[in-house]
PDB file of C-alpha atoms in Angstrom:
ATOM      1  CA  MET A 621     -16.215  61.117 -38.952  1.00 41.00           C
ATOM      2  CA  ASN A 622     -18.064  59.141 -41.952  1.00 43.00           C
ATOM      3  CA  ASP A 623     -17.554  60.014 -45.138  1.00 41.00           C
ATOM      4  CA  VAL A 624     -21.769  60.300 -44.552  1.00 38.00           C
ATOM      5  CA  ALA A 625     -21.212  63.096 -41.698  1.00 41.00           C
ATOM      6  CA  ALA A 626     -18.693  64.944 -43.690  1.00 45.00           C
ATOM      7  CA  GLY A 627     -20.744  64.912 -47.120  1.00 44.00           C
ATOM      8  CA  ALA A 628     -23.250  66.675 -44.845  1.00 43.00           C
ATOM      9  CA  ARG A 629     -21.020  69.645 -43.721  1.00 57.00           C
ATOM     10  CA  ARG A 630     -19.839  70.411 -46.885  1.00 64.00           C
ATOM     11  CA  PRO A 631     -21.459  72.868 -48.541  1.00 64.00           C
ATOM     12  CA  LEU A 632     -23.429  72.536 -51.435  1.00 71.00           C
ATOM     13  CA  PRO A 633     -21.526  73.486 -54.644  1.00 87.00           C
ATOM     14  CA  ALA A 634     -24.430  76.119 -55.858  1.00 90.00           C
ATOM     15  CA  VAL A 635     -24.741  77.349 -52.129  1.00 92.00           C
ATOM     16  CA  GLN A 636     -20.465  78.177 -52.040  1.00 94.00           C
ATOM     17  CA  PHE A 637     -20.630  79.805 -55.618  1.00 94.00           C
ATOM     18  CA  LEU A 638     -23.356  82.258 -54.326  1.00 95.00           C
ATOM     19  CA  GLY A 639     -21.466  82.987 -51.027  1.00 96.00           C
ATOM     20  CA  SER A 640     -18.750  83.442 -53.558  1.00 97.00           C
ATOM     21  CA  VAL A 641     -20.376  85.665 -55.584  1.00 96.00           C
ATOM     22  CA  VAL A 642     -21.439  87.830 -52.524  1.00 97.00           C
ATOM     23  CA  PHE A 643     -18.349  88.445 -51.204  1.00 98.00           C
ATOM     24  CA  THR A 644     -16.846  89.162 -54.841  1.00 96.00           C
ATOM     25  CA  GLY A 645     -19.363  92.162 -54.802  1.00 97.00           C
ATOM     26  CA  PHE A 646     -18.850  93.173 -51.099  1.00 97.00           C
ATOM     27  CA  PHE A 647     -14.869  93.025 -51.639  1.00 96.00           C
ATOM     28  CA  LEU A 648     -15.519  95.044 -54.857  1.00 93.00           C
ATOM     29  CA  LEU A 649     -17.485  97.920 -52.995  1.00 95.00           C
ATOM     30  CA  TRP A 650     -16.200  97.581 -49.616  1.00 95.00           C
ATOM     31  CA  THR A 651     -12.774  98.122 -50.938  1.00 92.00           C
ATOM     32  CA  PHE A 652     -14.164 101.157 -53.209  1.00 89.00           C
ATOM     33  CA  CYS A 653     -16.439 103.089 -50.226  1.00 91.00           C
ATOM     34  CA  TYR A 654     -13.675 102.340 -47.693  1.00 92.00           C
ATOM     35  CA  GLY A 655     -10.715 104.027 -50.591  1.00 88.00           C
ATOM     36  CA  ILE A 656     -12.866 106.874 -50.199  1.00 89.00           C
ATOM     37  CA  PHE A 657     -13.045 107.771 -46.415  1.00 91.00           C
ATOM     38  CA  PHE A 658      -9.343 106.536 -46.210  1.00 91.00           C
ATOM     39  CA  THR A 659      -8.376 109.170 -48.521  1.00 88.00           C
ATOM     40  CA  LEU A 660     -10.107 111.778 -46.536  1.00 90.00           C
ATOM     41  CA  ALA A 661      -9.116 109.952 -43.313  1.00 91.00           C
ATOM     42  CA  SER A 662      -5.481 109.634 -44.072  1.00 88.00           C
ATOM     43  CA  LEU A 663      -5.055 113.198 -44.418  1.00 85.00           C
ATOM     44  CA  LEU A 664      -4.946 113.750 -40.866  1.00 89.00           C
ATOM     45  CA  LEU A 665      -3.036 110.934 -39.785  1.00 93.00           C
ATOM     46  CA  PRO A 666       0.476 109.710 -39.517  1.00 94.00           C
ATOM     47  CA  PHE A 667       1.368 106.277 -41.199  1.00 94.00           C
ATOM     48  CA  ARG A 668       1.016 104.157 -38.388  1.00 94.00           C
ATOM     49  CA  GLY A 669      -2.702 105.518 -37.643  1.00 96.00           C
ATOM     50  CA  ARG A 670      -3.120 105.372 -42.019  1.00 95.00           C
ATOM     51  CA  PHE A 671      -1.860 101.565 -41.161  1.00 96.00           C
ATOM     52  CA  ALA A 672      -4.212 101.246 -38.400  1.00 97.00           C
ATOM     53  CA  LEU A 673      -7.164 102.014 -40.882  1.00 96.00           C
ATOM     54  CA  ALA A 674      -5.939  99.324 -43.371  1.00 95.00           C
ATOM     55  CA  ARG A 675      -6.042  96.969 -40.776  1.00 97.00           C
ATOM     56  CA  VAL A 676      -9.908  97.589 -40.415  1.00 97.00           C
ATOM     57  CA  TRP A 677     -10.387  97.322 -43.964  1.00 96.00           C
ATOM     58  CA  ALA A 678      -8.491  93.746 -44.067  1.00 97.00           C
ATOM     59  CA  LYS A 679     -10.334  91.727 -40.970  1.00 98.00           C
ATOM     60  CA  VAL A 680     -13.650  92.846 -42.065  1.00 98.00           C
ATOM     61  CA  ILE A 681     -13.157  91.186 -45.757  1.00 98.00           C
ATOM     62  CA  LEU A 682     -11.244  88.145 -43.816  1.00 98.00           C
ATOM     63  CA  ALA A 683     -14.690  88.284 -41.468  1.00 98.00           C
ATOM     64  CA  VAL A 684     -17.233  88.363 -44.671  1.00 98.00           C
ATOM     65  CA  LEU A 685     -14.834  86.288 -46.275  1.00 98.00           C
ATOM     66  CA  ARG A 686     -14.969  83.667 -43.758  1.00 98.00           C
ATOM     67  CA  TRP A 687     -18.931  84.292 -43.269  1.00 97.00           C
ATOM     68  CA  THR A 688     -19.946  83.693 -47.279  1.00 97.00           C
ATOM     69  CA  CYS A 689     -17.349  81.426 -47.852  1.00 97.00           C
ATOM     70  CA  ARG A 690     -16.617  79.531 -44.898  1.00 97.00           C
ATOM     71  CA  LEU A 691     -13.133  80.387 -45.458  1.00 98.00           C
ATOM     72  CA  ASP A 692     -10.872  81.352 -42.837  1.00 98.00           C
ATOM     73  CA  TYR A 693      -7.702  81.037 -41.761  1.00 98.00           C
ATOM     74  CA  ARG A 694      -4.799  80.100 -38.941  1.00 97.00           C
ATOM     75  CA  VAL A 695      -1.093  81.145 -38.533  1.00 98.00           C
ATOM     76  CA  GLU A 696       1.818  79.930 -37.502  1.00 97.00           C
ATOM     77  CA  GLY A 697       5.013  80.668 -36.433  1.00 97.00           C
ATOM     78  CA  ARG A 698       4.344  84.326 -35.211  1.00 97.00           C
ATOM     79  CA  GLU A 699       6.477  84.077 -32.579  1.00 97.00           C
ATOM     80  CA  LYS A 700       9.461  83.975 -35.365  1.00 97.00           C
ATOM     81  CA  LEU A 701       8.469  87.463 -36.014  1.00 97.00           C
ATOM     82  CA  PRO A 702      11.896  89.680 -35.465  1.00 97.00           C
ATOM     83  CA  ALA A 703      12.238  92.495 -32.805  1.00 96.00           C
ATOM     84  CA  GLY A 704      12.962  95.288 -35.323  1.00 96.00           C
ATOM     85  CA  ASN A 705      12.109  95.762 -38.591  1.00 97.00           C
ATOM     86  CA  HIS A 706      12.793  93.497 -41.583  1.00 98.00           C
ATOM     87  CA  ILE A 707      12.251  92.600 -44.977  1.00 98.00           C
ATOM     88  CA  ALA A 708       9.281  89.946 -45.638  1.00 98.00           C
ATOM     89  CA  LEU A 709       8.595  87.533 -48.436  1.00 98.00           C
ATOM     90  CA  ILE A 710       4.995  86.372 -49.096  1.00 98.00           C
ATOM     91  CA  LYS A 711       4.016  83.727 -51.572  1.00 97.00           C
ATOM     92  CA  HIS A 712       1.795  84.811 -54.023  1.00 95.00           C
ATOM     93  CA  SER A 713      -0.647  82.386 -55.636  1.00 95.00           C
ATOM     94  CA  SER A 714      -3.737  84.958 -54.842  1.00 95.00           C
ATOM     95  CA  SER A 715      -5.536  87.735 -54.248  1.00 95.00           C
ATOM     96  CA  TRP A 716      -5.988  86.216 -50.324  1.00 97.00           C
ATOM     97  CA  GLU A 717      -2.602  87.246 -48.902  1.00 97.00           C
ATOM     98  CA  THR A 718      -2.340  90.882 -50.757  1.00 94.00           C
ATOM     99  CA  VAL A 719      -5.197  91.674 -48.005  1.00 97.00           C
ATOM    100  CA  ALA A 720      -4.204  89.437 -45.372  1.00 97.00           C
ATOM    101  CA  GLN A 721      -0.689  90.716 -45.280  1.00 97.00           C
ATOM    102  CA  ALA A 722      -1.771  93.971 -43.095  1.00 97.00           C
ATOM    103  CA  LEU A 723      -3.106  91.336 -40.178  1.00 97.00           C
ATOM    104  CA  LEU A 724       0.192  89.259 -40.440  1.00 97.00           C
ATOM    105  CA  VAL A 725       2.906  91.224 -40.549  1.00 97.00           C
ATOM    106  CA  PRO A 726       3.727  94.670 -38.257  1.00 97.00           C
ATOM    107  CA  PRO A 727       3.760  97.885 -40.120  1.00 96.00           C
ATOM    108  CA  HIS A 728       5.255  98.268 -43.276  1.00 96.00           C
ATOM    109  CA  VAL A 729       5.073  98.892 -46.532  1.00 96.00           C
ATOM    110  CA  TRP A 730       4.930  96.745 -49.863  1.00 93.00           C
ATOM    111  CA  VAL A 731       6.682  96.122 -53.285  1.00 93.00           C
ATOM    112  CA  LEU A 732       4.053  96.549 -56.022  1.00 89.00           C
ATOM    113  CA  LYS A 733       3.601  96.949 -59.673  1.00 85.00           C
ATOM    114  CA  ARG A 734       2.789 101.097 -60.152  1.00 84.00           C
ATOM    115  CA  GLU A 735      -0.611 100.383 -62.361  1.00 84.00           C
ATOM    116  CA  LEU A 736      -2.444  99.666 -59.262  1.00 81.00           C
ATOM    117  CA  THR A 737      -1.531 103.242 -57.956  1.00 82.00           C
ATOM    118  CA  TRP A 738      -3.721 104.661 -60.998  1.00 83.00           C
ATOM    119  CA  ILE A 739      -7.005 103.285 -59.961  1.00 79.00           C
ATOM    120  CA  PRO A 740      -8.917 106.042 -58.213  1.00 74.00           C
ATOM    121  CA  PHE A 741      -9.450 106.335 -54.915  1.00 72.00           C
ATOM    122  CA  VAL A 742      -7.930 102.797 -53.902  1.00 76.00           C
ATOM    123  CA  GLY A 743      -4.421 104.566 -55.887  1.00 81.00           C
ATOM    124  CA  TRP A 744      -4.572 107.837 -53.832  1.00 81.00           C
ATOM    125  CA  GLY A 745      -4.934 105.009 -50.966  1.00 83.00           C
ATOM    126  CA  ILE A 746      -2.001 102.929 -51.970  1.00 86.00           C
ATOM    127  CA  ARG A 747       0.316 106.025 -52.139  1.00 87.00           C
ATOM    128  CA  LEU A 748      -0.592 107.360 -48.835  1.00 90.00           C
ATOM    129  CA  LEU A 749       0.122 104.175 -47.397  1.00 92.00           C
ATOM    130  CA  ARG A 750       3.827 104.759 -48.606  1.00 92.00           C
ATOM    131  CA  ALA A 751       4.199 101.394 -51.103  1.00 93.00           C
ATOM    132  CA  ILE A 752       7.103 101.179 -53.268  1.00 92.00           C
ATOM    133  CA  ALA A 753       5.551 101.169 -57.217  1.00 90.00           C
ATOM    134  CA  VAL A 754       7.529  99.824 -59.490  1.00 87.00           C
ATOM    135  CA  ASP A 755       8.110  99.435 -63.338  1.00 81.00           C
ATOM    136  CA  ARG A 756       8.361  96.281 -63.775  1.00 73.00           C
ATOM    137  CA  GLY A 757       9.736  96.680 -67.248  1.00 71.00           C
ATOM    138  CA  GLY A 758      12.087  99.413 -66.490  1.00 70.00           C
ATOM    139  CA  GLY A 759      15.409  96.502 -65.557  1.00 78.00           C
ATOM    140  CA  PRO A 760      17.878  97.742 -63.465  1.00 85.00           C
ATOM    141  CA  ALA A 761      16.407 101.345 -62.722  1.00 86.00           C
ATOM    142  CA  ALA A 762      13.728  99.491 -61.467  1.00 86.00           C
ATOM    143  CA  VAL A 763      15.898  97.883 -58.958  1.00 89.00           C
ATOM    144  CA  ARG A 764      17.610 101.303 -58.237  1.00 92.00           C
ATOM    145  CA  SER A 765      14.865 102.426 -57.300  1.00 91.00           C
ATOM    146  CA  VAL A 766      13.275  99.502 -54.761  1.00 93.00           C
ATOM    147  CA  LEU A 767      16.764 100.450 -53.154  1.00 95.00           C
ATOM    148  CA  GLU A 768      16.718 103.707 -52.721  1.00 95.00           C
ATOM    149  CA  GLN A 769      13.370 103.960 -51.663  1.00 95.00           C
ATOM    150  CA  GLY A 770      13.465 100.558 -49.258  1.00 96.00           C
ATOM    151  CA  LYS A 771      16.846 102.092 -47.347  1.00 96.00           C
ATOM    152  CA  ALA A 772      14.945 105.111 -46.617  1.00 96.00           C
ATOM    153  CA  ARG A 773      11.302 103.497 -45.430  1.00 96.00           C
ATOM    154  CA  LEU A 774      13.510 100.895 -43.351  1.00 97.00           C
ATOM    155  CA  ALA A 775      15.445 103.659 -41.491  1.00 96.00           C
ATOM    156  CA  GLU A 776      12.341 105.428 -41.115  1.00 95.00           C
ATOM    157  CA  GLY A 777      10.999 102.352 -38.987  1.00 96.00           C
ATOM    158  CA  GLU A 778       9.040 100.276 -41.468  1.00 96.00           C
ATOM    159  CA  TRP A 779       8.913  96.698 -42.420  1.00 98.00           C
ATOM    160  CA  ILE A 780       8.920  95.819 -46.500  1.00 98.00           C
ATOM    161  CA  VAL A 781       7.030  93.319 -47.611  1.00 98.00           C
ATOM    162  CA  PHE A 782       7.682  92.187 -51.153  1.00 97.00           C
ATOM    163  CA  PHE A 783       5.600  89.220 -53.589  1.00 96.00           C
ATOM    164  CA  PRO A 784       9.088  87.641 -54.800  1.00 94.00           C
ATOM    165  CA  GLU A 785       7.481  85.671 -57.907  1.00 93.00           C
ATOM    166  CA  GLY A 786       6.131  89.264 -59.076  1.00 88.00           C
ATOM    167  CA  THR A 787       2.765  87.966 -60.003  1.00 90.00           C
ATOM    168  CA  ARG A 788       0.308  85.561 -58.604  1.00 93.00           C
ATOM    169  CA  MET A 789       1.254  81.830 -59.692  1.00 94.00           C
ATOM    170  CA  PRO A 790      -0.923  78.913 -59.428  1.00 92.00           C
ATOM    171  CA  PRO A 791      -0.514  76.301 -56.845  1.00 90.00           C
ATOM    172  CA  GLY A 792       2.648  74.160 -56.601  1.00 89.00           C
ATOM    173  CA  GLU A 793       4.173  76.192 -59.133  1.00 92.00           C
ATOM    174  CA  THR A 794       6.937  78.785 -59.145  1.00 94.00           C
ATOM    175  CA  ARG A 795       8.983  81.191 -61.106  1.00 93.00           C
ATOM    176  CA  LYS A 796      12.610  82.835 -59.761  1.00 93.00           C
ATOM    177  CA  TYR A 797      12.285  85.249 -57.669  1.00 94.00           C
ATOM    178  CA  GLY A 798      13.348  88.879 -58.036  1.00 91.00           C
ATOM    179  CA  VAL A 799      16.580  89.725 -56.872  1.00 92.00           C
ATOM    180  CA  SER A 800      15.648  93.183 -55.050  1.00 94.00           C
ATOM    181  CA  ALA A 801      14.498  91.752 -51.975  1.00 96.00           C
ATOM    182  CA  ALA A 802      17.284  90.071 -51.085  1.00 96.00           C
ATOM    183  CA  LEU A 803      19.919  93.245 -52.169  1.00 96.00           C
ATOM    184  CA  LEU A 804      18.206  95.049 -50.095  1.00 97.00           C
ATOM    185  CA  ALA A 805      18.248  92.811 -47.089  1.00 97.00           C
ATOM    186  CA  ALA A 806      21.701  92.739 -47.604  1.00 96.00           C
ATOM    187  CA  GLU A 807      23.034  95.793 -48.148  1.00 95.00           C
ATOM    188  CA  ALA A 808      21.008  97.798 -45.136  1.00 96.00           C
ATOM    189  CA  ASN A 809      22.058  94.451 -43.044  1.00 96.00           C
ATOM    190  CA  ARG A 810      18.120  93.148 -42.204  1.00 97.00           C
ATOM    191  CA  LEU A 811      16.472  90.237 -41.907  1.00 98.00           C
ATOM    192  CA  ILE A 812      14.618  88.008 -44.613  1.00 98.00           C
ATOM    193  CA  VAL A 813      11.276  86.776 -42.500  1.00 98.00           C
ATOM    194  CA  PRO A 814       9.996  84.153 -45.191  1.00 98.00           C
ATOM    195  CA  ILE A 815       6.268  83.261 -45.603  1.00 98.00           C
ATOM    196  CA  ALA A 816       4.437  79.965 -46.607  1.00 98.00           C
ATOM    197  CA  HIS A 817       0.938  79.365 -47.288  1.00 97.00           C
ATOM    198  CA  ASP A 818      -2.169  77.715 -48.842  1.00 96.00           C
ATOM    199  CA  ALA A 819      -4.474  80.469 -49.957  1.00 97.00           C
ATOM    200  CA  GLY A 820      -4.163  79.322 -53.959  1.00 96.00           C
ATOM    201  CA  TYR A 821      -6.101  76.372 -53.405  1.00 95.00           C
ATOM    202  CA  TYR A 822      -9.179  77.694 -52.170  1.00 97.00           C
ATOM    203  CA  TRP A 823      -9.083  81.384 -53.376  1.00 96.00           C
ATOM    204  CA  PRO A 824      -7.620  81.121 -56.940  1.00 94.00           C
ATOM    205  CA  ARG A 825      -6.077  83.065 -58.484  1.00 89.00           C
ATOM    206  CA  ARG A 826      -8.812  83.327 -61.591  1.00 87.00           C
ATOM    207  CA  GLY A 827     -12.530  82.545 -60.999  1.00 86.00           C
ATOM    208  CA  LEU A 828     -14.624  83.309 -58.553  1.00 91.00           C
ATOM    209  CA  LEU A 829     -14.811  80.507 -56.158  1.00 94.00           C
ATOM    210  CA  LYS A 830     -13.737  80.359 -53.208  1.00 96.00           C
ATOM    211  CA  LYS A 831     -13.352  76.851 -51.901  1.00 96.00           C
ATOM    212  CA  PRO A 832     -14.313  76.605 -47.867  1.00 96.00           C
ATOM    213  CA  GLY A 833     -11.457  75.315 -45.029  1.00 96.00           C
ATOM    214  CA  THR A 834      -8.802  76.973 -43.691  1.00 97.00           C
ATOM    215  CA  ILE A 835      -5.818  78.517 -45.196  1.00 98.00           C
ATOM    216  CA  ARG A 836      -2.569  77.637 -43.224  1.00 97.00           C
ATOM    217  CA  VAL A 837       0.160  80.451 -43.317  1.00 98.00           C
ATOM    218  CA  VAL A 838       3.531  79.771 -41.803  1.00 98.00           C
ATOM    219  CA  ILE A 839       6.207  82.073 -40.926  1.00 98.00           C
ATOM    220  CA  GLY A 840       9.565  81.005 -41.124  1.00 97.00           C
ATOM    221  CA  GLU A 841      13.029  81.702 -39.388  1.00 97.00           C
ATOM    222  CA  PRO A 842      14.495  85.324 -39.958  1.00 98.00           C
ATOM    223  CA  ILE A 843      17.335  84.872 -42.792  1.00 98.00           C
ATOM    224  CA  VAL A 844      20.431  86.189 -41.801  1.00 97.00           C
ATOM    225  CA  ALA A 845      21.268  88.539 -45.297  1.00 96.00           C
ATOM    226  CA  ALA A 846      24.147  90.573 -44.198  1.00 93.00           C
ATOM    227  CA  GLY A 847      27.646  89.858 -46.308  1.00 92.00           C
ATOM    228  CA  ARG A 848      25.861  87.046 -48.479  1.00 94.00           C
ATOM    229  CA  ASN A 849      24.963  86.126 -52.167  1.00 95.00           C
ATOM    230  CA  PRO A 850      22.186  87.728 -52.834  1.00 93.00           C
ATOM    231  CA  ARG A 851      21.260  84.647 -55.095  1.00 94.00           C
ATOM    232  CA  ASP A 852      22.548  82.695 -52.457  1.00 96.00           C
ATOM    233  CA  ILE A 853      19.821  83.748 -49.664  1.00 96.00           C
ATOM    234  CA  ASN A 854      16.869  83.592 -52.831  1.00 94.00           C
ATOM    235  CA  ALA A 855      17.668  80.109 -53.091  1.00 95.00           C
ATOM    236  CA  GLU A 856      17.571  79.970 -49.150  1.00 97.00           C
ATOM    237  CA  ALA A 857      14.374  81.881 -49.417  1.00 97.00           C
ATOM    238  CA  GLN A 858      12.714  80.317 -52.319  1.00 96.00           C
ATOM    239  CA  ALA A 859      13.048  76.557 -51.227  1.00 97.00           C
ATOM    240  CA  TRP A 860      11.508  77.182 -48.079  1.00 97.00           C
ATOM    241  CA  ILE A 861       8.473  79.037 -49.581  1.00 97.00           C
ATOM    242  CA  GLU A 862       7.973  76.659 -51.884  1.00 96.00           C
ATOM    243  CA  ALA A 863       8.553  73.556 -49.777  1.00 95.00           C
ATOM    244  CA  HIS A 864       5.913  74.952 -46.534  1.00 94.00           C
ATOM    245  CA  SER A 865       3.375  76.379 -49.191  1.00 93.00           C
ATOM    246  CA  ARG A 866       3.347  72.621 -50.927  1.00 85.00           C
ATOM    247  CA  ARG A 867       2.703  71.627 -47.265  1.00 73.00           C
TER     248      ARG A 867
END
């Protein structure tokens, strides 16, 4: 395809920005309204039923994102998800993965900053999904809390999702991975499943504009954690995730 034909298919900047504004408005309104419904419905449902409702929320958001912003995604490596329940580490560069995680990983709880649980309705829904809320300034006590709650969730059959950087990072950048996931995997004899993606390029952590295209998600080979130093586990997971996110 020549440059002229390619340019003819590329949405105009003003159109793309308008679509991004429409999507953002829908995202906020849908999340608030669905949060009310989810909170009420969850009172009658077990965890797996609540998680199924969370997946509906995510599917609708990603469908509207595709319609308004021409932004889709594809997943490679689903067959690498091991049987049983383990720990997933997901690159954190966008708000996209906080939505898409519900569709990428089997029924799970995730580790997040406790301030998110204070949001009316949304925070209540997060609690009903049994998320592990962390005081990021809590130091060793916060790590102990994650280990205690994480072992309980794993024993109950759920996966656990970590965003190991703790905050959204611009594309191509990273920071030291938190140690909690590696410690938990080693002590609970679970595998670490690394997940890389390039969503930060299309849905930046700041600003309204979403770029058109296809987000690429890659699920890696599980990493054995039992009997290993958590620092070595983290180094292996981070090297794989960052390398594949850049590609």
